[in-house]
XYZ file of N, CA, C and O in Angstrom:
876
model
N 35.856 95.990 -15.997
C 36.110 94.913 -17.087
C 35.456 94.544 -18.028
O 34.239 93.589 -17.362
N 36.362 93.971 -18.979
C 35.184 93.765 -20.130
C 36.322 92.894 -20.655
O 37.725 92.267 -20.980
N 35.663 91.804 -20.905
C 36.734 90.732 -21.594
C 36.339 90.518 -23.519
O 35.436 90.082 -23.640
N 37.537 91.329 -24.665
C 37.110 91.300 -26.016
C 37.064 90.309 -26.661
O 37.764 89.745 -28.007
N 37.860 88.891 -25.722
C 38.450 87.859 -26.880
C 37.441 86.872 -27.376
O 37.413 85.658 -27.529
N 35.592 87.441 -26.592
C 33.957 86.153 -26.575
C 34.227 86.107 -28.659
O 34.786 86.582 -28.591
N 33.744 84.660 -28.525
C 33.123 84.589 -30.313
C 31.786 85.426 -30.006
O 31.741 84.749 -28.825
N 31.802 85.244 -31.682
C 29.979 86.078 -30.948
C 29.274 84.962 -30.944
O 29.781 83.803 -31.572
N 27.930 85.603 -30.698
C 26.928 84.904 -30.334
C 26.905 83.244 -31.871
O 26.751 84.897 -33.075
N 25.847 82.540 -31.958
C 25.709 82.130 -33.016
C 24.125 81.825 -33.105
O 23.597 81.551 -33.214
N 24.342 83.682 -33.784
C 22.772 84.427 -33.876
C 21.960 83.494 -35.231
O 20.674 83.960 -35.060
N 22.300 83.190 -36.371
C 21.048 82.347 -36.715
C 21.415 80.926 -36.612
O 19.827 80.436 -37.214
N 21.387 80.710 -35.646
C 21.067 78.963 -34.330
C 19.934 79.432 -34.144
O 18.908 79.011 -33.164
N 19.640 80.812 -33.080
C 18.379 81.473 -32.605
C 17.083 82.315 -33.821
O 17.242 83.169 -34.086
N 16.893 80.708 -34.471
C 15.809 81.808 -35.736
C 14.139 81.444 -34.595
O 13.126 82.024 -35.514
N 13.513 82.211 -33.739
C 12.694 81.947 -32.677
C 12.655 82.714 -31.452
O 13.949 82.029 -30.611
N 11.548 82.787 -30.855
C 11.613 83.453 -29.032
C 11.945 82.090 -29.078
O 12.083 82.432 -26.781
N 11.063 80.653 -29.414
C 10.977 79.604 -28.472
C 12.379 78.613 -27.924
O 12.890 78.665 -27.443
N 13.329 79.442 -29.620
C 14.761 78.830 -29.492
C 15.595 79.558 -28.395
O 16.129 79.297 -26.690
N 14.951 81.049 -28.283
C 16.265 82.097 -27.630
C 16.116 81.854 -25.653
O 16.738 81.492 -24.457
N 14.454 81.555 -26.204
C 14.081 81.115 -24.739
C 14.632 79.890 -23.759
O 14.881 79.687 -22.335
N 14.685 78.631 -24.731
C 14.888 77.957 -24.204
C 16.353 77.989 -23.780
O 17.146 76.888 -23.320
N 16.973 78.485 -24.729
C 18.740 78.840 -24.774
C 19.016 79.588 -22.685
O 19.852 78.953 -21.987
N 18.057 80.914 -22.657
C 18.199 81.187 -20.974
C 18.070 80.428 -20.739
O 17.930 80.399 -18.902
N 17.383 79.369 -20.359
C 17.020 78.667 -19.235
C 17.365 77.020 -18.953
O 17.719 77.745 -17.854
N 18.042 77.064 -20.309
C 19.521 76.495 -19.914
C 20.479 76.865 -19.676
O 20.849 76.123 -18.431
N 21.451 77.506 -19.667
C 22.174 78.535 -19.116
C 21.941 79.034 -18.093
O 23.025 79.304 -16.936
N 20.100 79.577 -17.033
C 20.266 79.434 -15.798
C 20.282 78.545 -15.364
O 20.835 78.563 -14.053
N 19.976 77.157 -15.717
C 20.458 75.147 -14.989
C 21.466 75.735 -15.102
O 22.115 75.151 -14.261
N 22.412 75.925 -15.673
C 23.693 75.403 -15.723
C 24.387 75.973 -14.484
O 25.011 75.707 -13.665
N 24.118 77.202 -14.330
C 25.025 78.208 -13.049
C 23.924 78.391 -12.312
O 24.665 78.374 -11.437
N 22.481 78.340 -12.420
C 22.524 77.745 -10.675
C 22.760 76.170 -11.079
O 22.996 76.093 -9.022
N 23.276 75.200 -11.337
C 23.566 73.737 -10.675
C 25.179 74.544 -9.995
O 25.866 74.030 -9.112
N 26.522 74.875 -10.531
C 26.978 74.838 -10.525
C 27.669 76.487 -8.882
O 28.958 75.665 -8.180
N 26.883 76.879 -8.799
C 25.509 77.488 -7.538
C 25.930 77.032 -6.071
O 26.208 76.962 -5.184
N 24.138 75.702 -6.837
C 24.105 74.996 -5.237
C 25.816 74.010 -5.250
O 25.640 74.138 -4.288
N 26.942 73.593 -6.291
C 28.082 72.594 -5.940
C 28.539 73.579 -4.632
O 29.324 73.438 -3.836
N 29.239 74.476 -5.608
C 29.394 76.252 -4.785
C 29.351 75.925 -3.053
O 30.520 75.661 -2.837
N 27.795 76.325 -3.328
C 27.822 76.751 -2.116
C 27.618 74.777 -0.730
O 28.069 75.369 0.149
N 27.575 74.035 -1.382
C 27.638 73.428 -0.543
C 29.192 72.722 -1.216
O 30.151 72.632 0.509
N 30.005 72.289 -1.535
C 31.536 72.295 -1.088
C 31.494 72.758 -0.461
O 31.864 72.691 0.889
N 31.531 74.355 -0.253
C 32.082 75.942 0.683
C 31.970 74.920 1.695
O 32.877 75.634 3.266
N 30.338 75.337 2.521
C 30.180 74.259 3.936
C 30.314 73.158 4.549
O 30.856 73.641 5.313
N 30.275 72.000 3.065
C 31.894 71.748 3.925
C 32.785 71.264 4.578
O 33.440 70.624 4.976
N 33.675 71.805 3.782
C 35.079 72.723 3.822
C 34.817 73.419 4.970
O 35.794 73.023 6.360
N 34.406 74.782 5.169
C 33.983 75.325 5.641
C 33.142 75.662 7.101
O 33.335 76.703 7.225
N 32.416 74.464 7.368
C 31.122 74.453 8.096
C 30.618 75.693 7.877
O 29.166 76.974 8.968
N 30.147 77.143 6.657
C 29.936 77.716 6.500
C 29.022 77.822 5.659
O 29.636 77.985 4.106
N 27.540 78.415 5.188
C 27.181 78.300 3.766
C 27.122 79.779 3.168
O 26.380 81.095 4.169
N 27.811 81.077 2.757
C 28.133 82.534 2.447
C 26.810 82.793 1.337
O 26.517 83.477 1.519
N 26.017 81.371 0.977
C 25.065 82.136 0.572
C 23.113 81.992 1.038
O 23.181 80.821 2.118
N 22.897 82.852 1.322
C 21.434 82.788 2.405
C 20.364 82.048 0.569
O 19.409 81.206 1.992
N 19.564 82.797 0.196
C 19.070 82.169 -1.042
C 19.406 82.345 -2.493
O 19.794 83.807 -2.596
N 19.559 81.725 -3.307
C 18.818 82.504 -5.167
C 17.752 82.689 -6.085
O 17.041 81.757 -5.966
N 17.566 83.592 -6.685
C 16.649 84.185 -7.317
C 17.374 83.998 -9.065
O 18.302 84.332 -9.422
N 16.459 83.190 -9.535
C 17.147 83.516 -11.202
C 15.386 84.172 -12.199
O 14.298 83.998 -11.507
N 15.607 84.535 -13.797
C 14.624 85.070 -14.376
C 14.962 84.463 -14.903
O 16.208 85.233 -15.496
N 13.590 84.869 -15.922
C 13.936 85.514 -17.609
C 12.965 87.139 -17.000
O 12.479 86.635 -17.519
N 14.053 87.895 -18.053
C 13.079 89.083 -18.826
C 11.490 89.366 -19.248
O 12.179 87.580 -20.568
N 10.883 89.189 -19.210
C 10.006 89.937 -19.941
C 10.567 90.071 -21.461
O 10.901 91.739 -21.124
N 9.185 89.302 -21.779
C 9.710 90.713 -23.362
C 9.068 91.634 -23.782
O 9.974 92.702 -24.748
N 8.047 92.441 -23.122
C 7.737 93.629 -22.565
C 9.295 94.727 -22.053
O 9.270 95.432 -22.753
N 10.049 93.938 -20.882
C 10.459 94.304 -20.438
C 11.941 94.406 -21.861
O 12.659 95.960 -22.082
N 12.299 93.956 -22.462
C 13.486 93.499 -23.747
C 13.417 94.602 -24.492
O 13.645 94.915 -24.748
N 12.254 94.589 -25.231
C 12.046 95.441 -26.340
C 11.899 97.245 -26.404
O 12.487 97.634 -26.355
N 11.556 97.156 -24.507
C 11.490 98.563 -23.592
C 12.229 98.551 -23.839
O 13.013 99.533 -24.244
N 13.599 97.602 -23.417
C 14.421 98.003 -23.551
C 15.927 98.772 -24.739
O 16.557 100.262 -24.649
N 15.104 98.511 -25.633
C 15.721 98.245 -27.144
C 15.675 99.550 -27.270
O 15.621 100.171 -27.584
N 14.132 99.515 -27.248
C 13.380 101.266 -27.928
C 13.830 102.284 -27.726
O 14.703 103.151 -28.054
N 14.643 102.354 -25.755
C 15.154 103.644 -25.399
C 17.031 103.470 -25.783
O 16.749 104.734 -25.747
N 17.042 102.807 -25.821
C 18.323 102.927 -26.941
C 18.842 102.918 -28.063
O 18.641 103.155 -28.922
N 17.295 102.917 -29.459
C 17.048 103.599 -30.680
C 17.686 102.508 -31.420
O 17.888 102.339 -32.616
N 16.674 101.030 -30.921
C 18.080 99.774 -31.055
C 15.896 99.279 -31.752
O 15.008 99.316 -31.262
N 16.257 98.777 -33.250
C 14.736 97.945 -33.771
C 14.785 96.045 -32.035
O 15.495 95.420 -32.368
N 13.288 96.132 -32.230
C 13.351 94.691 -31.348
C 12.795 93.424 -32.339
O 12.581 92.272 -32.527
N 14.271 93.211 -32.346
C 15.509 92.047 -33.430
C 15.499 91.011 -32.477
O 15.718 91.400 -31.974
N 15.099 89.435 -32.341
C 16.199 88.511 -32.099
C 16.921 88.542 -32.048
O 17.366 88.368 -31.162
N 18.262 89.023 -33.000
C 19.635 89.124 -32.668
C 20.036 90.639 -31.465
O 21.138 90.278 -31.513
N 19.195 91.523 -31.746
C 19.773 92.777 -31.524
C 19.581 92.226 -29.522
O 19.939 92.167 -28.752
N 17.807 91.485 -29.964
C 18.264 90.465 -28.242
C 19.071 90.161 -27.794
O 19.524 90.772 -26.385
N 19.833 89.478 -28.134
C 21.175 88.685 -27.953
C 22.285 89.437 -27.622
O 23.292 89.804 -26.639
N 22.282 90.378 -28.401
C 23.893 90.968 -28.536
C 23.390 92.214 -27.820
O 24.765 92.717 -27.103
N 22.302 93.103 -28.394
C 22.025 94.220 -26.697
C 21.778 93.628 -25.365
O 22.144 94.726 -24.474
N 21.326 93.284 -24.888
C 20.981 93.773 -23.848
C 21.157 91.753 -23.038
O 21.162 90.812 -23.770
N 22.242 91.790 -22.004
C 23.112 91.330 -21.733
C 21.965 90.787 -20.107
O 22.042 89.969 -19.769
N 21.124 91.367 -20.101
C 20.257 90.479 -18.476
C 18.698 89.737 -18.649
O 18.276 89.754 -18.122
N 18.760 89.511 -19.914
C 17.726 88.494 -20.568
C 17.506 87.283 -19.662
O 16.992 87.183 -18.832
N 18.148 86.082 -19.278
C 18.417 85.761 -17.747
C 19.495 86.382 -16.917
O 20.260 86.488 -17.086
N 18.532 86.029 -15.490
C 19.144 86.361 -14.520
C 19.583 86.395 -13.435
O 18.434 85.293 -13.847
N 20.286 86.066 -12.162
C 20.448 85.399 -11.616
C 21.069 86.760 -10.351
O 21.661 87.150 -10.597
N 20.264 86.118 -9.445
C 20.108 87.281 -7.811
C 21.179 85.525 -6.494
O 20.140 85.536 -6.315
N 21.957 86.487 -6.310
C 22.180 85.749 -5.200
C 22.375 86.090 -4.290
O 22.865 87.460 -3.743
N 21.502 85.959 -2.975
C 21.698 86.895 -1.804
C 22.126 86.544 -0.015
O 22.702 84.782 -0.055
N 23.313 87.199 0.151
C 24.467 86.525 0.932
C 24.310 87.939 2.575
O 23.350 88.567 2.650
N 24.530 87.215 3.263
C 24.688 87.578 4.540
C 25.418 88.722 4.490
O 24.642 89.409 4.904
N 26.797 88.612 4.408
C 27.541 89.628 4.446
C 28.200 90.400 2.922
O 28.890 89.418 2.209
N 29.105 91.869 2.634
C 29.200 91.840 2.172
C 30.823 91.621 2.186
O 31.305 91.034 0.383
N 31.848 90.566 3.120
C 32.894 90.168 2.306
C 32.097 88.566 1.778
O 32.923 88.110 1.200
N 31.603 88.390 1.879
C 30.708 86.854 1.474
C 30.404 87.611 -0.118
O 30.691 85.956 -1.256
N 30.251 88.144 -0.636
C 29.521 88.352 -2.108
C 31.120 88.640 -2.593
O 31.187 88.122 -4.281
N 32.251 88.887 -2.288
C 33.640 89.310 -3.052
C 33.385 87.445 -3.259
O 34.913 87.304 -4.400
N 33.760 86.912 -1.732
C 33.946 85.387 -1.987
C 33.336 84.572 -3.032
O 33.868 83.872 -3.829
N 31.789 85.026 -3.202
C 30.883 84.279 -4.293
C 31.446 84.803 -4.994
O 31.171 83.348 -6.591
N 32.118 86.110 -5.630
C 32.035 86.185 -7.397
C 33.546 85.629 -7.839
O 34.136 85.317 -8.450
N 34.629 85.319 -6.828
C 35.903 84.684 -7.613
C 35.484 83.440 -7.331
O 36.443 82.903 -8.144
N 34.321 82.953 -7.079
C 34.654 81.198 -6.114
C 34.146 81.010 -8.474
O 34.196 80.366 -8.927
N 33.381 82.123 -8.602
C 32.914 81.406 -9.449
C 33.401 82.001 -10.821
O 33.360 81.018 -12.392
N 34.619 83.307 -11.361
C 35.347 83.570 -11.351
C 36.765 82.590 -12.018
O 36.810 82.947 -13.113
N 35.874 82.309 -11.162
C 37.006 81.026 -11.766
C 36.249 79.322 -11.786
O 37.715 78.673 -12.307
N 35.254 78.880 -12.063
C 34.516 78.607 -13.332
C 35.372 78.548 -14.581
O 35.388 79.027 -16.055
N 36.259 77.363 -15.457
C 37.136 77.470 -16.588
C 35.706 77.974 -17.522
O 36.745 77.815 -18.785
N 35.072 76.996 -17.171
C 34.123 76.714 -18.657
C 33.222 78.550 -18.856
O 32.259 78.504 -20.107
N 33.472 79.134 -17.281
C 32.482 80.643 -18.061
C 33.558 81.662 -18.672
O 34.571 81.742 -17.891
N 32.585 82.316 -18.917
C 33.566 83.503 -19.404
C 33.258 84.277 -19.014
O 32.036 84.837 -19.402
N 34.241 85.522 -18.517
C 32.918 86.533 -17.712
C 33.516 87.686 -18.875
O 34.878 88.676 -19.871
N 32.037 88.664 -19.324
C 32.325 89.826 -19.722
C 32.753 90.890 -19.905
O 33.256 91.293 -20.301
N 31.870 91.076 -18.503
C 32.125 92.446 -18.220
C 30.802 91.732 -16.383
O 30.613 91.154 -15.783
N 32.379 93.688 -15.124
C 32.420 92.811 -14.128
C 31.265 94.734 -13.659
O 32.235 95.842 -14.275
N 31.399 94.586 -13.290
C 30.538 95.545 -12.495
C 30.368 96.265 -10.447
O 29.482 95.369 -10.447
N 31.207 96.669 -10.260
C 31.407 96.911 -8.689
C 31.148 98.242 -8.441
O 31.707 98.630 -7.896
N 29.139 97.488 -7.633
C 28.251 98.865 -7.797
C 28.603 98.562 -5.850
O 28.325 99.641 -4.990
N 29.632 97.897 -5.519
C 30.500 98.177 -3.913
C 30.686 99.177 -3.163
O 30.359 99.687 -2.486
N 31.513 99.055 -3.974
C 33.037 99.864 -4.195
C 32.626 101.188 -4.565
O 33.090 101.673 -4.166
N 32.183 101.369 -5.706
C 31.665 101.318 -6.942
C 30.360 102.831 -6.475
O 29.478 102.287 -7.443
N 29.409 103.030 -5.825
C 27.660 102.157 -5.802
C 27.438 103.125 -6.922
O 27.805 105.022 -7.119
N 25.913 103.189 -7.114
C 25.483 104.108 -8.262
C 24.648 106.196 -7.423
O 25.012 105.514 -6.511
N 24.451 106.675 -8.468
C 24.198 107.795 -7.585
C 23.118 107.183 -6.868
O 22.908 108.880 -5.764
N 22.343 106.855 -6.924
C 21.340 107.381 -6.387
C 20.504 106.096 -4.995
O 19.643 106.176 -4.337
N 22.854 105.083 -5.267
C 22.696 104.583 -3.664
C 22.537 103.132 -4.420
O 23.079 101.829 -2.637
N 22.228 102.409 -5.379
C 22.356 101.510 -5.426
C 23.728 100.493 -5.500
O 24.575 101.506 -5.647
N 23.564 99.476 -3.585
C 24.980 98.555 -3.594
C 24.566 96.955 -4.667
O 23.572 96.549 -4.228
N 26.065 97.093 -4.747
C 25.401 95.525 -6.245
C 26.525 95.011 -6.014
O 26.969 95.807 -7.223
N 26.856 93.528 -6.580
C 28.129 93.472 -8.009
C 27.875 93.176 -8.810
O 26.614 91.945 -8.249
N 28.310 93.444 -10.419
C 27.270 91.902 -11.031
C 28.499 91.989 -12.030
O 29.706 92.614 -12.915
N 28.193 90.267 -12.186
C 28.637 89.982 -13.599
C 28.354 88.970 -14.481
O 26.576 88.909 -14.614
N 28.168 89.858 -15.605
C 27.704 88.973 -17.572
C 28.876 88.356 -17.388
O 30.354 88.450 -18.357
N 27.902 86.487 -17.629
C 28.652 85.237 -17.598
C 28.586 84.906 -19.370
O 26.390 85.464 -19.731
N 29.161 84.350 -19.760
C 29.192 83.373 -21.153
C 28.776 82.521 -20.490
O 30.180 81.178 -20.433
N 27.998 82.135 -20.809
C 27.781 80.112 -20.554
C 27.806 79.668 -22.224
O 26.612 79.464 -22.475
N 28.902 77.953 -22.085
C 28.227 77.179 -22.964
C 26.991 75.881 -22.948
O 27.054 75.728 -21.911
N 25.982 76.050 -23.940
C 25.441 75.398 -23.725
C 25.358 74.454 -24.910
O 25.595 75.000 -25.971
N 26.134 73.489 -24.080
C 26.474 71.906 -25.284
C 24.885 70.853 -26.220
O 24.209 70.645 -25.097
N 24.720 71.466 -27.301
C 23.570 70.848 -27.506
C 24.013 70.813 -28.619
O 25.075 69.363 -29.045
N 23.240 69.257 -29.250
C 23.453 68.089 -29.774
C 24.700 68.161 -30.423
O 25.266 67.161 -31.195
N 23.890 68.964 -31.910
C 25.767 68.949 -32.308
C 26.275 70.315 -32.169
O 26.698 70.654 -33.740
N 26.387 71.804 -31.849
C 26.909 72.080 -32.031
C 26.970 73.128 -29.937
O 25.841 72.425 -29.627
N 27.671 74.237 -29.855
C 27.373 75.283 -28.429
C 27.550 76.094 -28.651
O 27.631 77.394 -29.598
N 26.006 76.681 -27.364
C 25.867 78.092 -27.998
C 26.457 79.029 -26.587
O 26.018 78.390 -25.286
N 27.452 79.693 -26.659
C 27.688 80.603 -25.941
C 26.404 81.448 -25.313
O 26.046 82.340 -26.234
N 25.515 81.336 -23.874
C 24.436 82.646 -24.035
C 24.865 83.060 -22.732
O 25.685 82.977 -21.550
N 24.312 83.923 -22.770
C 24.998 84.811 -21.812
C 23.620 85.320 -20.859
O 22.824 85.029 -20.892
N 24.477 85.322 -19.227
C 23.777 85.669 -18.076
C 24.301 87.019 -17.108
O 25.880 86.470 -16.744
N 22.977 86.945 -16.871
C 23.516 88.612 -15.368
C 23.101 88.316 -14.516
O 22.394 87.262 -13.716
N 25.021 88.103 -13.398
C 25.512 87.617 -11.980
C 24.935 88.610 -11.076
O 26.062 90.054 -11.249
N 24.034 88.739 -10.354
C 24.139 90.217 -9.291
C 24.084 89.372 -7.732
O 23.502 88.314 -7.241
N 25.173 89.310 -7.541
C 25.736 89.346 -5.648
C 25.705 90.540 -4.768
O 25.730 91.553 -5.035
N 25.303 90.621 -3.602
C 24.533 91.464 -2.360
C 24.194 90.808 -1.244
O 23.816 90.173 -1.189
N 24.268 91.942 -0.556
C 23.497 90.995 1.188
C 21.913 91.194 1.162
O 21.570 91.942 0.209
N 21.768 91.149 2.045
C 20.432 90.735 2.111
C 19.301 92.229 2.892
O 18.508 93.134 2.038
N 19.993 93.070 3.424
C 20.347 94.736 2.783
C 20.245 95.619 2.233
O 19.350 95.829 1.860
N 20.846 94.643 1.359
C 20.830 95.752 0.298
C 20.155 95.485 -1.161
O 19.350 95.969 -1.888
N 19.676 94.013 -0.936
C 18.203 93.445 -1.705
C 16.946 94.303 -0.642
O 16.559 94.923 -2.043
N 16.724 94.261 -0.344
C 15.695 94.816 0.799
C 15.687 96.491 0.200
O 14.529 96.577 -0.268
N 16.308 97.186 0.173
C 16.861 98.437 -0.144
C 16.019 98.642 -1.640
O 15.778 100.238 -2.268
N 17.086 97.614 -2.611
C 16.774 97.544 -3.788
C 15.647 96.974 -4.278
O 14.829 97.921 -5.570
N 15.033 95.731 -4.071
C 13.352 96.184 -4.341
C 12.816 97.122 -3.977
O 11.964 97.411 -4.973
N 12.716 97.642 -2.900
C 11.630 99.027 -2.910
C 12.583 100.197 -3.080
O 11.027 100.523 -4.257
N 13.676 100.547 -3.467
C 13.666 101.478 -4.636
C 13.455 101.041 -6.312
O 12.326 101.775 -6.848
N 13.279 99.911 -6.342
C 12.737 98.880 -7.628
C 11.072 99.612 -7.803
O 10.609 100.420 -8.651
N 10.516 99.316 -6.690
C 9.187 99.495 -7.111
C 8.332 100.833 -6.811
O 7.963 101.783 -6.823
N 8.752 101.673 -5.821
C 8.780 103.472 -6.247
C 9.750 103.750 -7.120
O 8.464 104.176 -8.323
N 10.190 103.614 -7.887
C 11.104 103.814 -9.143
C 10.417 103.520 -9.843
O 9.467 103.875 -11.217
N 9.609 102.617 -10.086
C 8.942 101.351 -11.279
C 7.090 102.599 -11.027
O 6.427 102.787 -12.230
N 6.401 102.827 -9.747
C 5.004 103.397 -9.234
C 5.263 105.163 -10.461
O 4.280 105.714 -11.041
N 6.132 105.306 -10.614
C 6.611 107.048 -10.685
C 7.884 106.817 -11.806
O 7.669 108.197 -12.153
N 7.448 106.405 -12.643
C 8.477 105.824 -14.023
C 9.246 106.054 -13.633
O 9.615 107.085 -15.239
N 9.675 106.721 -13.495
C 11.217 106.420 -13.805
C 11.871 108.215 -13.080
O 13.184 108.428 -12.647
N 11.037 108.172 -12.755
C 10.860 110.301 -12.323
C 10.653 110.193 -11.052
O 9.384 111.409 -10.293
N 10.834 109.560 -10.083
C 10.286 110.572 -8.288
C 10.507 111.014 -7.784
O 11.510 111.950 -8.420
N 9.895 111.817 -6.917
C 10.166 113.214 -6.693
C 11.629 112.966 -5.708
O 11.653 112.012 -5.461
N 12.010 114.942 -6.271
C 13.172 114.359 -5.599
C 13.351 113.832 -3.695
O 14.707 113.944 -3.698
N 12.309 114.309 -2.983
C 12.757 114.801 -1.883
C 13.059 112.822 -1.439
O 13.338 112.774 -1.085
N 12.595 112.140 -2.538
C 11.954 111.229 -2.238
C 13.290 110.112 -2.194
O 14.338 109.396 -1.428
N 13.748 110.760 -3.781
C 15.241 110.346 -4.073
C 16.265 110.755 -2.893
O 17.280 109.309 -3.029
N 16.059 111.798 -2.688
C 16.905 112.303 -1.099
C 16.469 111.122 -0.526
O 17.829 110.293 0.558
N 15.490 111.046 0.643
C 15.932 109.688 0.583
C 15.851 108.615 0.648
O 16.242 107.627 2.095
N 15.955 108.025 0.119
C 16.669 106.530 0.147
C 17.118 106.425 0.094
O 18.175 105.270 0.181
N 18.261 107.699 -0.583
C 20.620 108.264 -0.958
C 20.128 108.016 0.407
O 21.457 106.622 1.396
N 19.795 108.717 1.520
C 19.571 108.788 2.895
C 19.434 107.592 3.659
O 20.324 106.669 4.412
N 18.341 105.970 3.499
C 18.779 104.619 3.379
C 19.185 103.898 3.284
O 19.388 103.011 3.503
N 20.327 104.118 1.599
C 21.656 103.420 0.489
C 22.604 103.708 1.997
O 22.926 102.963 2.215
N 22.839 104.589 2.502
C 23.318 105.230 4.341
C 23.432 104.374 5.436
O 24.219 103.866 4.849
N 22.138 104.333 5.675
C 21.858 104.056 6.929
C 22.302 101.690 6.425
O 22.899 101.281 7.349
N 21.776 101.586 5.585
C 22.573 100.546 4.458
C 23.298 99.929 5.237
O 23.438 98.243 5.531
N 23.842 101.017 4.741
C 25.383 100.188 4.386
C 26.082 100.296 5.791
O 26.992 99.108 5.700
N 25.947 101.455 6.960
C 26.485 100.731 7.745
C 25.403 100.083 8.655
O 27.002 99.151 9.859
N 23.951 99.259 8.615
C 24.417 98.570 9.022
C 25.034 97.109 8.956
O 24.585 95.989 9.394
N 25.072 97.096 7.099
C 26.035 95.354 6.462
C 27.581 95.997 7.759
O 28.339 94.492 8.001
N 28.156 97.244 7.682
C 29.231 97.507 7.964
C 29.201 96.659 9.317
O 29.771 95.668 10.089
N 28.024 97.009 10.205
C 28.204 96.905 12.262
C 27.636 94.667 12.421
O 28.636 94.660 13.003
N 27.196 94.377 11.098
C 26.819 93.574 11.405
C 28.293 91.883 10.647
O 28.202 91.296 11.167
N 28.878 92.945 9.478
C 30.360 92.537 9.137
C 30.869 92.864 10.888
O 31.120 91.051 10.927
N 30.982 93.745 10.606
C 32.002 93.111 12.820
C 31.810 93.080 13.526
O 32.506 91.652 14.538
N 30.271 92.615 14.200
C 29.773 91.700 14.808
C 29.829 89.846 13.814
O 31.195 89.390 15.665
N 30.404 89.885 13.340
C 30.446 88.905 12.706
C 31.681 88.111 13.138
O 32.143 86.696 13.456
N 32.508 88.784 12.868
C 34.187 88.601 12.807
C 34.636 88.687 14.092
O 34.951 87.996 14.108
N 33.607 89.603 15.686
C 33.761 89.071 16.207
C 33.483 87.894 16.946
O 34.075 87.400 18.472
N 32.463 87.323 17.039
C 32.087 86.434 17.178
C 33.331 85.208 16.688
O 33.505 84.504 17.067
N 33.048 85.032 15.369
C 34.556 84.362 15.257
C 35.602 84.070 16.084
O 36.451 83.204 15.555
N 35.636 85.525 16.416
C 37.735 85.513 16.931
C 37.419 85.241 18.527
O 37.924 85.194 18.638
N 36.517 84.366 19.164
C 35.507 83.897 20.334
C 36.162 83.102 20.484
O 36.058 81.865 19.601
N 36.716 82.918 21.815
C 37.323 80.282 21.646
C 36.322 79.644 21.051
O 34.830 80.518 21.377
N 35.700 78.711 21.447
C 35.160 77.316 20.905
C 33.934 77.433 21.621
O 32.618 77.913 21.475
N 34.861 77.998 22.466
C 33.744 77.399 24.519
C 32.432 78.228 24.557
O 31.581 78.186 25.281
N 33.402 79.277 24.382
C 32.637 80.946 24.666
C 31.319 81.033 23.427
O 30.194 81.104 23.639
N 31.316 80.522 21.897
C 30.119 80.649 20.844
C 29.710 79.203 21.582
O 28.165 79.160 21.001
N 30.218 78.747 21.488
C 28.689 77.531 22.216
C 27.545 78.328 22.995
O 26.536 77.442 23.270
N 28.062 78.946 24.398
C 27.150 79.062 24.961
C 26.054 80.659 24.027
O 24.619 81.254 24.497
N 26.467 80.915 22.625
C 25.735 81.783 22.802
C 24.855 81.449 21.758
O 24.010 80.112 21.534
């Protein structure tokens, strides 16, 4: 899913690396605050917090330049902003797969955030076995004299999916993206185990919540 009605970013206002980093850091703060408020509200209403923890980061200059060069693009500030969607990234880790869609829905309903694209790797995993829910958001940064829409990539996944993805990243980094076939095959097998574990844990959680309160108090 993509939104083709987004305004172009104000590239002329991004005149230096420092300005770019300032905008992306500001966008991380904006989205981070929204996530914290939504988490608090959910816990207040439902007595349950779907979010285990949140991580955020700014992509390193080396990674940004490498990505542009892989795509055959010149490493300019405008190309960084226009073509690299994950310079600012936030990862939300939750307990259950059902929480992923709850969180995505809550964020999508924020009227000041524009959804640029959605990729559901939960329902449609990558060939490697990777599972996660990705949202690219345009976040309005209100400066003293104008507003700059700034992109943030949001990844939402379970604890088990995050463990698998972290291991996959380390392995492929070690082999520079060309891991031996038997290792790739074992990673895919592990991804299936992780999926089964998530299914079991979700089923167990639903069973526990279906029990009468006097029974759950004894657990």
